[in-house]
JSON list of C-alpha atoms in Angstrom, two decimals:
[
{"chain": "R", "resi": 1, "resn": "MET", "atom": "CA", "xyz": [-6.68, -44.17, 30.45]},
{"chain": "R", "resi": 2, "resn": "LYS", "atom": "CA", "xyz": [-6.32, -47.40, 28.43]},
{"chain": "R", "resi": 3, "resn": "PRO", "atom": "CA", "xyz": [-2.79, -48.35, 27.31]},
{"chain": "R", "resi": 4, "resn": "VAL", "atom": "CA", "xyz": [-1.90, -48.20, 23.65]},
{"chain": "R", "resi": 5, "resn": "LYS", "atom": "CA", "xyz": [-2.34, -51.78, 22.43]},
{"chain": "R", "resi": 6, "resn": "THR", "atom": "CA", "xyz": [-1.58, -51.65, 18.73]},
{"chain": "R", "resi": 7, "resn": "TRP", "atom": "CA", "xyz": [0.88, -50.04, 16.34]},
{"chain": "R", "resi": 8, "resn": "LEU", "atom": "CA", "xyz": [-2.10, -48.53, 14.52]},
{"chain": "R", "resi": 9, "resn": "GLN", "atom": "CA", "xyz": [-3.21, -46.65, 17.60]},
{"chain": "R", "resi": 10, "resn": "LEU", "atom": "CA", "xyz": [0.35, -45.48, 18.17]},
{"chain": "R", "resi": 11, "resn": "GLY", "atom": "CA", "xyz": [0.61, -44.31, 14.57]},
{"chain": "R", "resi": 12, "resn": "VAL", "atom": "CA", "xyz": [-2.64, -42.34, 14.84]},
{"chain": "R", "resi": 13, "resn": "LEU", "atom": "CA", "xyz": [-1.50, -40.65, 18.03]},
{"chain": "R", "resi": 14, "resn": "PHE", "atom": "CA", "xyz": [1.86, -39.81, 16.47]},
{"chain": "R", "resi": 15, "resn": "GLY", "atom": "CA", "xyz": [0.16, -38.41, 13.37]},
{"chain": "R", "resi": 16, "resn": "ILE", "atom": "CA", "xyz": [-2.11, -36.20, 15.47]},
{"chain": "R", "resi": 17, "resn": "ALA", "atom": "CA", "xyz": [0.89, -34.93, 17.41]},
{"chain": "R", "resi": 18, "resn": "LEU", "atom": "CA", "xyz": [2.75, -34.12, 14.18]},
{"chain": "R", "resi": 19, "resn": "LEU", "atom": "CA", "xyz": [-0.29, -32.34, 12.73]},
{"chain": "R", "resi": 20, "resn": "GLY", "atom": "CA", "xyz": [-0.66, -30.26, 15.87]},
{"chain": "R", "resi": 21, "resn": "SER", "atom": "CA", "xyz": [3.02, -29.33, 15.80]},
{"chain": "R", "resi": 22, "resn": "ALA", "atom": "CA", "xyz": [2.83, -28.39, 12.11]},
{"chain": "R", "resi": 23, "resn": "MET", "atom": "CA", "xyz": [-0.23, -26.21, 12.66]},
{"chain": "R", "resi": 24, "resn": "PHE", "atom": "CA", "xyz": [1.46, -24.48, 15.60]},
{"chain": "R", "resi": 25, "resn": "ALA", "atom": "CA", "xyz": [4.62, -23.85, 13.53]},
{"chain": "R", "resi": 26, "resn": "LEU", "atom": "CA", "xyz": [2.56, -22.49, 10.61]},
{"chain": "R", "resi": 27, "resn": "GLY", "atom": "CA", "xyz": [0.62, -20.19, 12.91]},
{"chain": "R", "resi": 28, "resn": "LEU", "atom": "CA", "xyz": [3.84, -18.89, 14.45]},
{"chain": "R", "resi": 29, "resn": "HIS", "atom": "CA", "xyz": [5.33, -18.35, 10.99]},
{"chain": "R", "resi": 30, "resn": "MET", "atom": "CA", "xyz": [2.33, -16.36, 9.77]},
{"chain": "R", "resi": 31, "resn": "GLU", "atom": "CA", "xyz": [2.26, -14.33, 12.99]},
{"chain": "R", "resi": 32, "resn": "THR", "atom": "CA", "xyz": [5.81, -13.09, 12.38]},
{"chain": "R", "resi": 33, "resn": "TYR", "atom": "CA", "xyz": [5.77, -13.15, 8.54]},
{"chain": "R", "resi": 34, "resn": "GLU", "atom": "CA", "xyz": [6.79, -10.04, 6.63]},
{"chain": "R", "resi": 35, "resn": "SER", "atom": "CA", "xyz": [6.70, -10.21, 2.85]},
{"chain": "R", "resi": 36, "resn": "PRO", "atom": "CA", "xyz": [9.97, -9.55, 0.97]},
{"chain": "R", "resi": 37, "resn": "GLN", "atom": "CA", "xyz": [8.24, -6.60, -0.73]},
{"chain": "R", "resi": 38, "resn": "ILE", "atom": "CA", "xyz": [7.55, -4.89, 2.59]},
{"chain": "R", "resi": 39, "resn": "ARG", "atom": "CA", "xyz": [10.87, -5.90, 4.18]},
{"chain": "R", "resi": 40, "resn": "HIS", "atom": "CA", "xyz": [12.97, -4.53, 1.32]},
{"chain": "R", "resi": 41, "resn": "TYR", "atom": "CA", "xyz": [10.83, -1.39, 1.13]},
{"chain": "R", "resi": 42, "resn": "ASN", "atom": "CA", "xyz": [11.34, -0.68, 4.83]},
{"chain": "R", "resi": 43, "resn": "GLU", "atom": "CA", "xyz": [15.10, -1.19, 4.46]},
{"chain": "R", "resi": 44, "resn": "ALA", "atom": "CA", "xyz": [15.14, 1.15, 1.46]},
{"chain": "R", "resi": 45, "resn": "ALA", "atom": "CA", "xyz": [13.05, 3.78, 3.25]},
{"chain": "R", "resi": 46, "resn": "VAL", "atom": "CA", "xyz": [15.63, 4.03, 6.05]},
{"chain": "R", "resi": 47, "resn": "LEU", "atom": "CA", "xyz": [18.43, 4.46, 3.51]},
{"chain": "R", "resi": 48, "resn": "TYR", "atom": "CA", "xyz": [16.30, 6.94, 1.54]},
{"chain": "R", "resi": 49, "resn": "GLU", "atom": "CA", "xyz": [16.04, 9.21, 4.57]},
{"chain": "R", "resi": 50, "resn": "LYS", "atom": "CA", "xyz": [19.80, 9.02, 5.10]},
{"chain": "R", "resi": 51, "resn": "ALA", "atom": "CA", "xyz": [20.36, 10.00, 1.47]},
{"chain": "R", "resi": 52, "resn": "ARG", "atom": "CA", "xyz": [17.97, 12.94, 1.75]},
{"chain": "R", "resi": 53, "resn": "GLN", "atom": "CA", "xyz": [19.88, 14.10, 4.81]},
{"chain": "R", "resi": 54, "resn": "GLY", "atom": "CA", "xyz": [23.05, 14.29, 2.73]},
{"chain": "R", "resi": 55, "resn": "ASP", "atom": "CA", "xyz": [24.63, 10.83, 2.92]},
{"chain": "R", "resi": 56, "resn": "GLU", "atom": "CA", "xyz": [25.20, 10.14, -0.78]},
{"chain": "R", "resi": 57, "resn": "THR", "atom": "CA", "xyz": [27.12, 6.94, 0.00]},
{"chain": "R", "resi": 58, "resn": "VAL", "atom": "CA", "xyz": [23.84, 5.08, 0.50]},
{"chain": "R", "resi": 59, "resn": "LEU", "atom": "CA", "xyz": [22.21, 6.11, -2.80]},
{"chain": "R", "resi": 60, "resn": "ASP", "atom": "CA", "xyz": [23.01, 2.92, -4.72]},
{"chain": "R", "resi": 61, "resn": "GLU", "atom": "CA", "xyz": [22.15, 0.70, -1.76]},
{"chain": "R", "resi": 62, "resn": "ALA", "atom": "CA", "xyz": [18.79, 2.42, -1.31]},
{"chain": "R", "resi": 63, "resn": "ILE", "atom": "CA", "xyz": [17.94, 2.13, -5.02]},
{"chain": "R", "resi": 64, "resn": "LEU", "atom": "CA", "xyz": [18.87, -1.57, -4.97]},
{"chain": "R", "resi": 65, "resn": "ALA", "atom": "CA", "xyz": [16.63, -2.18, -1.95]},
{"chain": "R", "resi": 66, "resn": "PHE", "atom": "CA", "xyz": [13.70, -0.44, -3.68]},
{"chain": "R", "resi": 67, "resn": "ASP", "atom": "CA", "xyz": [14.37, -2.58, -6.77]},
{"chain": "R", "resi": 68, "resn": "LYS", "atom": "CA", "xyz": [14.25, -5.76, -4.66]},
{"chain": "R", "resi": 69, "resn": "SER", "atom": "CA", "xyz": [10.91, -4.68, -3.22]},
{"chain": "R", "resi": 70, "resn": "LEU", "atom": "CA", "xyz": [9.60, -4.00, -6.73]},
{"chain": "R", "resi": 71, "resn": "ASP", "atom": "CA", "xyz": [10.93, -7.33, -8.01]},
{"chain": "R", "resi": 72, "resn": "ASP", "atom": "CA", "xyz": [8.89, -9.16, -5.36]},
{"chain": "R", "resi": 73, "resn": "TYR", "atom": "CA", "xyz": [5.81, -7.07, -6.24]},
{"chain": "R", "resi": 74, "resn": "ARG", "atom": "CA", "xyz": [6.10, -8.01, -9.92]},
{"chain": "R", "resi": 75, "resn": "ALA", "atom": "CA", "xyz": [6.84, -11.66, -9.17]},
{"chain": "R", "resi": 76, "resn": "LYS", "atom": "CA", "xyz": [3.53, -11.95, -7.28]},
{"chain": "R", "resi": 77, "resn": "GLU", "atom": "CA", "xyz": [1.37, -10.62, -10.09]},
{"chain": "R", "resi": 78, "resn": "ASN", "atom": "CA", "xyz": [-0.18, -14.07, -10.59]},
{"chain": "R", "resi": 79, "resn": "PRO", "atom": "CA", "xyz": [0.05, -15.97, -7.29]},
{"chain": "R", "resi": 80, "resn": "THR", "atom": "CA", "xyz": [-0.91, -19.63, -7.03]},
{"chain": "R", "resi": 81, "resn": "THR", "atom": "CA", "xyz": [-4.05, -20.63, -5.16]},
{"chain": "R", "resi": 82, "resn": "VAL", "atom": "CA", "xyz": [-1.97, -21.88, -2.23]},
{"chain": "R", "resi": 83, "resn": "GLU", "atom": "CA", "xyz": [0.04, -18.64, -2.09]},
{"chain": "R", "resi": 84, "resn": "SER", "atom": "CA", "xyz": [-3.18, -16.62, -2.15]},
{"chain": "R", "resi": 85, "resn": "ILE", "atom": "CA", "xyz": [-4.52, -18.56, 0.81]},
{"chain": "R", "resi": 86, "resn": "ILE", "atom": "CA", "xyz": [-1.37, -18.58, 2.94]},
{"chain": "R", "resi": 87, "resn": "TYR", "atom": "CA", "xyz": [0.34, -15.27, 2.22]},
{"chain": "R", "resi": 88, "resn": "PRO", "atom": "CA", "xyz": [-0.98, -11.69, 2.14]},
{"chain": "R", "resi": 89, "resn": "SER", "atom": "CA", "xyz": [-1.43, -10.16, -1.30]},
{"chain": "R", "resi": 90, "resn": "ARG", "atom": "CA", "xyz": [1.16, -7.81, -2.77]},
{"chain": "R", "resi": 91, "resn": "SER", "atom": "CA", "xyz": [0.78, -4.09, -2.12]},
{"chain": "R", "resi": 92, "resn": "SER", "atom": "CA", "xyz": [0.34, -1.73, -5.06]},
{"chain": "R", "resi": 93, "resn": "GLU", "atom": "CA", "xyz": [0.50, 1.19, -2.64]},
{"chain": "R", "resi": 94, "resn": "VAL", "atom": "CA", "xyz": [3.98, 0.21, -1.47]},
{"chain": "R", "resi": 95, "resn": "ALA", "atom": "CA", "xyz": [5.11, -0.41, -5.07]},
{"chain": "R", "resi": 96, "resn": "ALA", "atom": "CA", "xyz": [4.01, 3.07, -6.14]},
{"chain": "R", "resi": 97, "resn": "LEU", "atom": "CA", "xyz": [5.76, 4.62, -3.15]},
{"chain": "R", "resi": 98, "resn": "ALA", "atom": "CA", "xyz": [8.93, 2.65, -3.88]},
{"chain": "R", "resi": 99, "resn": "LEU", "atom": "CA", "xyz": [8.99, 3.95, -7.46]},
{"chain": "R", "resi": 100, "resn": "SER", "atom": "CA", "xyz": [8.31, 7.53, -6.40]},
{"chain": "R", "resi": 101, "resn": "LYS", "atom": "CA", "xyz": [11.10, 7.52, -3.81]},
{"chain": "R", "resi": 102, "resn": "LYS", "atom": "CA", "xyz": [13.44, 5.70, -6.17]},
{"chain": "R", "resi": 103, "resn": "ALA", "atom": "CA", "xyz": [12.85, 8.50, -8.68]},
{"chain": "R", "resi": 104, "resn": "VAL", "atom": "CA", "xyz": [13.99, 11.08, -6.13]},
{"chain": "R", "resi": 105, "resn": "LEU", "atom": "CA", "xyz": [17.17, 9.07, -5.51]},
{"chain": "R", "resi": 106, "resn": "LEU", "atom": "CA", "xyz": [17.80, 8.86, -9.26]},
{"chain": "R", "resi": 107, "resn": "LEU", "atom": "CA", "xyz": [17.54, 12.63, -9.48]},
{"chain": "R", "resi": 108, "resn": "MET", "atom": "CA", "xyz": [20.21, 12.88, -6.78]},
{"chain": "R", "resi": 109, "resn": "LYS", "atom": "CA", "xyz": [22.40, 10.77, -9.07]},
{"chain": "R", "resi": 110, "resn": "LYS", "atom": "CA", "xyz": [21.62, 13.09, -12.01]},
{"chain": "R", "resi": 111, "resn": "LYS", "atom": "CA", "xyz": [19.82, 10.27, -13.85]},
{"chain": "R", "resi": 112, "resn": "THR", "atom": "CA", "xyz": [16.92, 12.43, -14.98]},
{"chain": "R", "resi": 113, "resn": "ASP", "atom": "CA", "xyz": [15.54, 10.16, -17.71]},
{"chain": "R", "resi": 114, "resn": "ASP", "atom": "CA", "xyz": [15.45, 7.17, -15.34]},
{"chain": "R", "resi": 115, "resn": "ALA", "atom": "CA", "xyz": [13.79, 9.33, -12.69]},
{"chain": "R", "resi": 116, "resn": "VAL", "atom": "CA", "xyz": [11.05, 10.38, -15.11]},
{"chain": "R", "resi": 117, "resn": "LYS", "atom": "CA", "xyz": [10.47, 6.74, -16.02]},
{"chain": "R", "resi": 118, "resn": "ALA", "atom": "CA", "xyz": [10.16, 5.79, -12.34]},
{"chain": "R", "resi": 119, "resn": "PHE", "atom": "CA", "xyz": [7.76, 8.68, -11.64]},
{"chain": "R", "resi": 120, "resn": "LYS", "atom": "CA", "xyz": [5.59, 7.63, -14.59]},
{"chain": "R", "resi": 121, "resn": "GLU", "atom": "CA", "xyz": [5.54, 3.99, -13.53]},
{"chain": "R", "resi": 122, "resn": "SER", "atom": "CA", "xyz": [4.53, 5.03, -10.03]},
{"chain": "R", "resi": 123, "resn": "ILE", "atom": "CA", "xyz": [1.64, 7.05, -11.46]},
{"chain": "R", "resi": 124, "resn": "SER", "atom": "CA", "xyz": [0.60, 4.13, -13.68]},
{"chain": "R", "resi": 125, "resn": "ILE", "atom": "CA", "xyz": [0.13, 2.07, -10.52]},
{"chain": "R", "resi": 126, "resn": "ASN", "atom": "CA", "xyz": [-1.38, 4.81, -8.39]},
{"chain": "R", "resi": 127, "resn": "SER", "atom": "CA", "xyz": [-2.80, 7.64, -10.49]},
{"chain": "R", "resi": 128, "resn": "GLY", "atom": "CA", "xyz": [-4.63, 9.22, -7.57]},
{"chain": "R", "resi": 129, "resn": "ASN", "atom": "CA", "xyz": [-7.92, 8.66, -9.40]},
{"chain": "R", "resi": 130, "resn": "LEU", "atom": "CA", "xyz": [-10.77, 8.04, -6.96]},
{"chain": "R", "resi": 131, "resn": "HIS", "atom": "CA", "xyz": [-12.96, 6.04, -9.35]},
{"chain": "R", "resi": 132, "resn": "SER", "atom": "CA", "xyz": [-13.38, 2.47, -8.11]},
{"chain": "R", "resi": 133, "resn": "GLU", "atom": "CA", "xyz": [-13.52, 1.11, -11.69]},
{"chain": "R", "resi": 134, "resn": "LEU", "atom": "CA", "xyz": [-10.03, 2.42, -12.49]},
{"chain": "R", "resi": 135, "resn": "LEU", "atom": "CA", "xyz": [-8.65, 1.25, -9.14]},
{"chain": "R", "resi": 136, "resn": "ALA", "atom": "CA", "xyz": [-9.95, -2.22, -9.93]},
{"chain": "R", "resi": 137, "resn": "LEU", "atom": "CA", "xyz": [-7.84, -2.20, -13.10]},
{"chain": "R", "resi": 138, "resn": "THR", "atom": "CA", "xyz": [-4.63, -0.74, -11.65]},
{"chain": "R", "resi": 139, "resn": "MET", "atom": "CA", "xyz": [-4.87, -2.52, -8.29]},
{"chain": "R", "resi": 140, "resn": "PRO", "atom": "CA", "xyz": [-6.75, -5.75, -9.02]},
{"chain": "R", "resi": 141, "resn": "GLY", "atom": "CA", "xyz": [-7.74, -7.90, -6.07]},
{"chain": "R", "resi": 142, "resn": "GLU", "atom": "CA", "xyz": [-7.03, -5.21, -3.48]},
{"chain": "R", "resi": 143, "resn": "LYS", "atom": "CA", "xyz": [-9.93, -4.19, -1.27]},
{"chain": "R", "resi": 144, "resn": "LEU", "atom": "CA", "xyz": [-9.69, -0.48, -0.52]},
{"chain": "R", "resi": 145, "resn": "SER", "atom": "CA", "xyz": [-11.66, 1.52, 2.01]},
{"chain": "R", "resi": 146, "resn": "SER", "atom": "CA", "xyz": [-12.52, 5.19, 1.54]},
{"chain": "R", "resi": 147, "resn": "GLN", "atom": "CA", "xyz": [-9.61, 6.02, 3.86]},
{"chain": "R", "resi": 148, "resn": "ASP", "atom": "CA", "xyz": [-7.27, 3.92, 1.70]},
{"chain": "R", "resi": 149, "resn": "ILE", "atom": "CA", "xyz": [-8.40, 5.72, -1.45]},
{"chain": "R", "resi": 150, "resn": "ALA", "atom": "CA", "xyz": [-7.89, 9.13, 0.14]},
{"chain": "R", "resi": 151, "resn": "ARG", "atom": "CA", "xyz": [-4.40, 8.14, 1.27]},
{"chain": "R", "resi": 152, "resn": "LEU", "atom": "CA", "xyz": [-3.52, 6.90, -2.21]},
{"chain": "R", "resi": 153, "resn": "ALA", "atom": "CA", "xyz": [-4.69, 10.21, -3.67]},
{"chain": "R", "resi": 154, "resn": "ASP", "atom": "CA", "xyz": [-2.38, 12.08, -1.28]},
{"chain": "R", "resi": 155, "resn": "GLN", "atom": "CA", "xyz": [0.55, 9.92, -2.29]},
{"chain": "R", "resi": 156, "resn": "ALA", "atom": "CA", "xyz": [-0.15, 10.29, -6.01]},
{"chain": "R", "resi": 157, "resn": "TYR", "atom": "CA", "xyz": [-0.35, 14.07, -5.53]},
{"chain": "R", "resi": 158, "resn": "VAL", "atom": "CA", "xyz": [3.26, 14.12, -4.32]},
{"chain": "R", "resi": 159, "resn": "THR", "atom": "CA", "xyz": [4.49, 12.00, -7.23]},
{"chain": "R", "resi": 160, "resn": "ILE", "atom": "CA", "xyz": [2.63, 13.94, -9.91]},
{"chain": "R", "resi": 161, "resn": "HIS", "atom": "CA", "xyz": [3.66, 17.28, -8.45]},
{"chain": "R", "resi": 162, "resn": "ASN", "atom": "CA", "xyz": [7.32, 16.25, -8.30]},
{"chain": "R", "resi": 163, "resn": "LEU", "atom": "CA", "xyz": [7.20, 15.10, -11.92]},
{"chain": "R", "resi": 164, "resn": "GLU", "atom": "CA", "xyz": [5.63, 18.38, -13.00]},
{"chain": "R", "resi": 165, "resn": "MET", "atom": "CA", "xyz": [8.28, 20.33, -11.11]},
{"chain": "R", "resi": 166, "resn": "LEU", "atom": "CA", "xyz": [10.94, 18.29, -12.88]},
{"chain": "R", "resi": 167, "resn": "TRP", "atom": "CA", "xyz": [9.38, 19.04, -16.26]},
{"chain": "R", "resi": 168, "resn": "GLY", "atom": "CA", "xyz": [9.14, 22.70, -15.27]},
{"chain": "R", "resi": 169, "resn": "LYS", "atom": "CA", "xyz": [12.88, 22.79, -14.61]},
{"chain": "R", "resi": 170, "resn": "SER", "atom": "CA", "xyz": [13.61, 21.06, -17.91]},
{"chain": "R", "resi": 171, "resn": "PRO", "atom": "CA", "xyz": [11.35, 22.35, -20.73]},
{"chain": "R", "resi": 172, "resn": "GLU", "atom": "CA", "xyz": [13.40, 20.43, -23.31]},
{"chain": "R", "resi": 173, "resn": "MET", "atom": "CA", "xyz": [12.59, 17.13, -21.60]},
{"chain": "R", "resi": 174, "resn": "GLN", "atom": "CA", "xyz": [8.96, 18.17, -21.30]},
{"chain": "R", "resi": 175, "resn": "MET", "atom": "CA", "xyz": [8.64, 18.76, -25.03]},
{"chain": "R", "resi": 176, "resn": "SER", "atom": "CA", "xyz": [10.65, 15.68, -26.00]},
{"chain": "R", "resi": 177, "resn": "GLN", "atom": "CA", "xyz": [8.25, 13.47, -24.02]},
{"chain": "R", "resi": 178, "resn": "GLY", "atom": "CA", "xyz": [5.15, 15.09, -25.45]},
{"chain": "R", "resi": 179, "resn": "LYS", "atom": "CA", "xyz": [4.18, 16.91, -22.27]},
{"chain": "R", "resi": 180, "resn": "THR", "atom": "CA", "xyz": [2.28, 20.16, -22.73]},
{"chain": "R", "resi": 181, "resn": "PRO", "atom": "CA", "xyz": [3.58, 22.92, -20.47]},
{"chain": "R", "resi": 182, "resn": "GLY", "atom": "CA", "xyz": [1.25, 23.98, -17.70]},
{"chain": "R", "resi": 183, "resn": "LYS", "atom": "CA", "xyz": [-0.69, 22.42, -14.88]},
{"chain": "R", "resi": 184, "resn": "GLY", "atom": "CA", "xyz": [-1.35, 18.72, -15.02]},
{"chain": "R", "resi": 185, "resn": "GLU", "atom": "CA", "xyz": [-4.09, 16.53, -13.61]},
{"chain": "R", "resi": 186, "resn": "GLY", "atom": "CA", "xyz": [-5.71, 19.54, -11.95]},
{"chain": "R", "resi": 187, "resn": "TYR", "atom": "CA", "xyz": [-3.24, 19.67, -9.08]},
{"chain": "R", "resi": 188, "resn": "ASP", "atom": "CA", "xyz": [-2.23, 22.91, -7.44]},
{"chain": "R", "resi": 189, "resn": "PRO", "atom": "CA", "xyz": [1.49, 23.45, -8.20]},
{"chain": "R", "resi": 190, "resn": "GLN", "atom": "CA", "xyz": [2.41, 24.50, -4.68]},
{"chain": "R", "resi": 191, "resn": "GLN", "atom": "CA", "xyz": [5.03, 22.97, -2.39]},
{"chain": "R", "resi": 192, "resn": "ALA", "atom": "CA", "xyz": [4.25, 19.28, -2.34]},
{"chain": "R", "resi": 193, "resn": "PRO", "atom": "CA", "xyz": [3.34, 17.66, 0.98]},
{"chain": "R", "resi": 194, "resn": "GLY", "atom": "CA", "xyz": [5.76, 15.18, 2.46]},
{"chain": "R", "resi": 195, "resn": "ALA", "atom": "CA", "xyz": [6.16, 11.73, 1.02]},
{"chain": "R", "resi": 196, "resn": "PRO", "atom": "CA", "xyz": [3.61, 9.62, 2.90]},
{"chain": "R", "resi": 197, "resn": "THR", "atom": "CA", "xyz": [4.50, 6.17, 4.11]},
{"chain": "R", "resi": 198, "resn": "PRO", "atom": "CA", "xyz": [2.03, 3.27, 4.03]},
{"chain": "R", "resi": 199, "resn": "GLY", "atom": "CA", "xyz": [-0.69, 4.14, 6.50]},
{"chain": "R", "resi": 200, "resn": "ALA", "atom": "CA", "xyz": [-0.01, 7.88, 6.41]},
{"chain": "R", "resi": 201, "resn": "GLY", "atom": "CA", "xyz": [-1.62, 10.71, 4.50]},
{"chain": "R", "resi": 202, "resn": "LYS", "atom": "CA", "xyz": [-0.37, 14.23, 3.90]},
{"chain": "R", "resi": 203, "resn": "GLY", "atom": "CA", "xyz": [2.24, 15.68, 6.20]},
{"chain": "R", "resi": 204, "resn": "GLY", "atom": "CA", "xyz": [5.72, 14.58, 7.15]},
{"chain": "R", "resi": 205, "resn": "ASP", "atom": "CA", "xyz": [9.05, 15.65, 5.76]},
{"chain": "R", "resi": 206, "resn": "PRO", "atom": "CA", "xyz": [8.86, 17.63, 2.51]},
{"chain": "R", "resi": 207, "resn": "ASN", "atom": "CA", "xyz": [10.18, 15.72, -0.45]},
{"chain": "R", "resi": 208, "resn": "ALA", "atom": "CA", "xyz": [9.23, 17.97, -3.38]},
{"chain": "R", "resi": 209, "resn": "ILE", "atom": "CA", "xyz": [12.08, 18.43, -5.82]}
]
């Protein structure tokens, strides 16, 4: 191996070493990266289960964590080109789930109007509609497989059913919001399946109101 004879050669070697180190660090970062949306949602989901098991002391903390997850989702509506290349896209599925579970927590706090608003916003993101054209509008830029679409339909079923049960328990609210009594969206008003988590379909712990 020839000795380094000039400062130029030394600079080139140093630059290559720095570039290699930077690429290694970036790769390690992306390998362990978890978006704030997902991180806050996972934190909230743990607190949500505690609240459903009777620990009302965590209600506000769980709602705040869901809000943080939703804030990150909304902030990434128009990512830069660099962000699109480096980071994974936001998840509409997780946002809809966060709103649906937040609505249940709001009901525990007797905040019915806020719960209805959260249920409706969840449905506006994930309506459970299987048409690819509508999904392209409500979840732009997200590539969904047939399994993804089926899972989203299961999740929307829970949200819509819970909202209809809420309206059924409060006819005055139903009429004030222009909702016609009766079945909605063609769903069978039976006990709702459990609230699915990302990657899961029907089944799990029941969370119908």
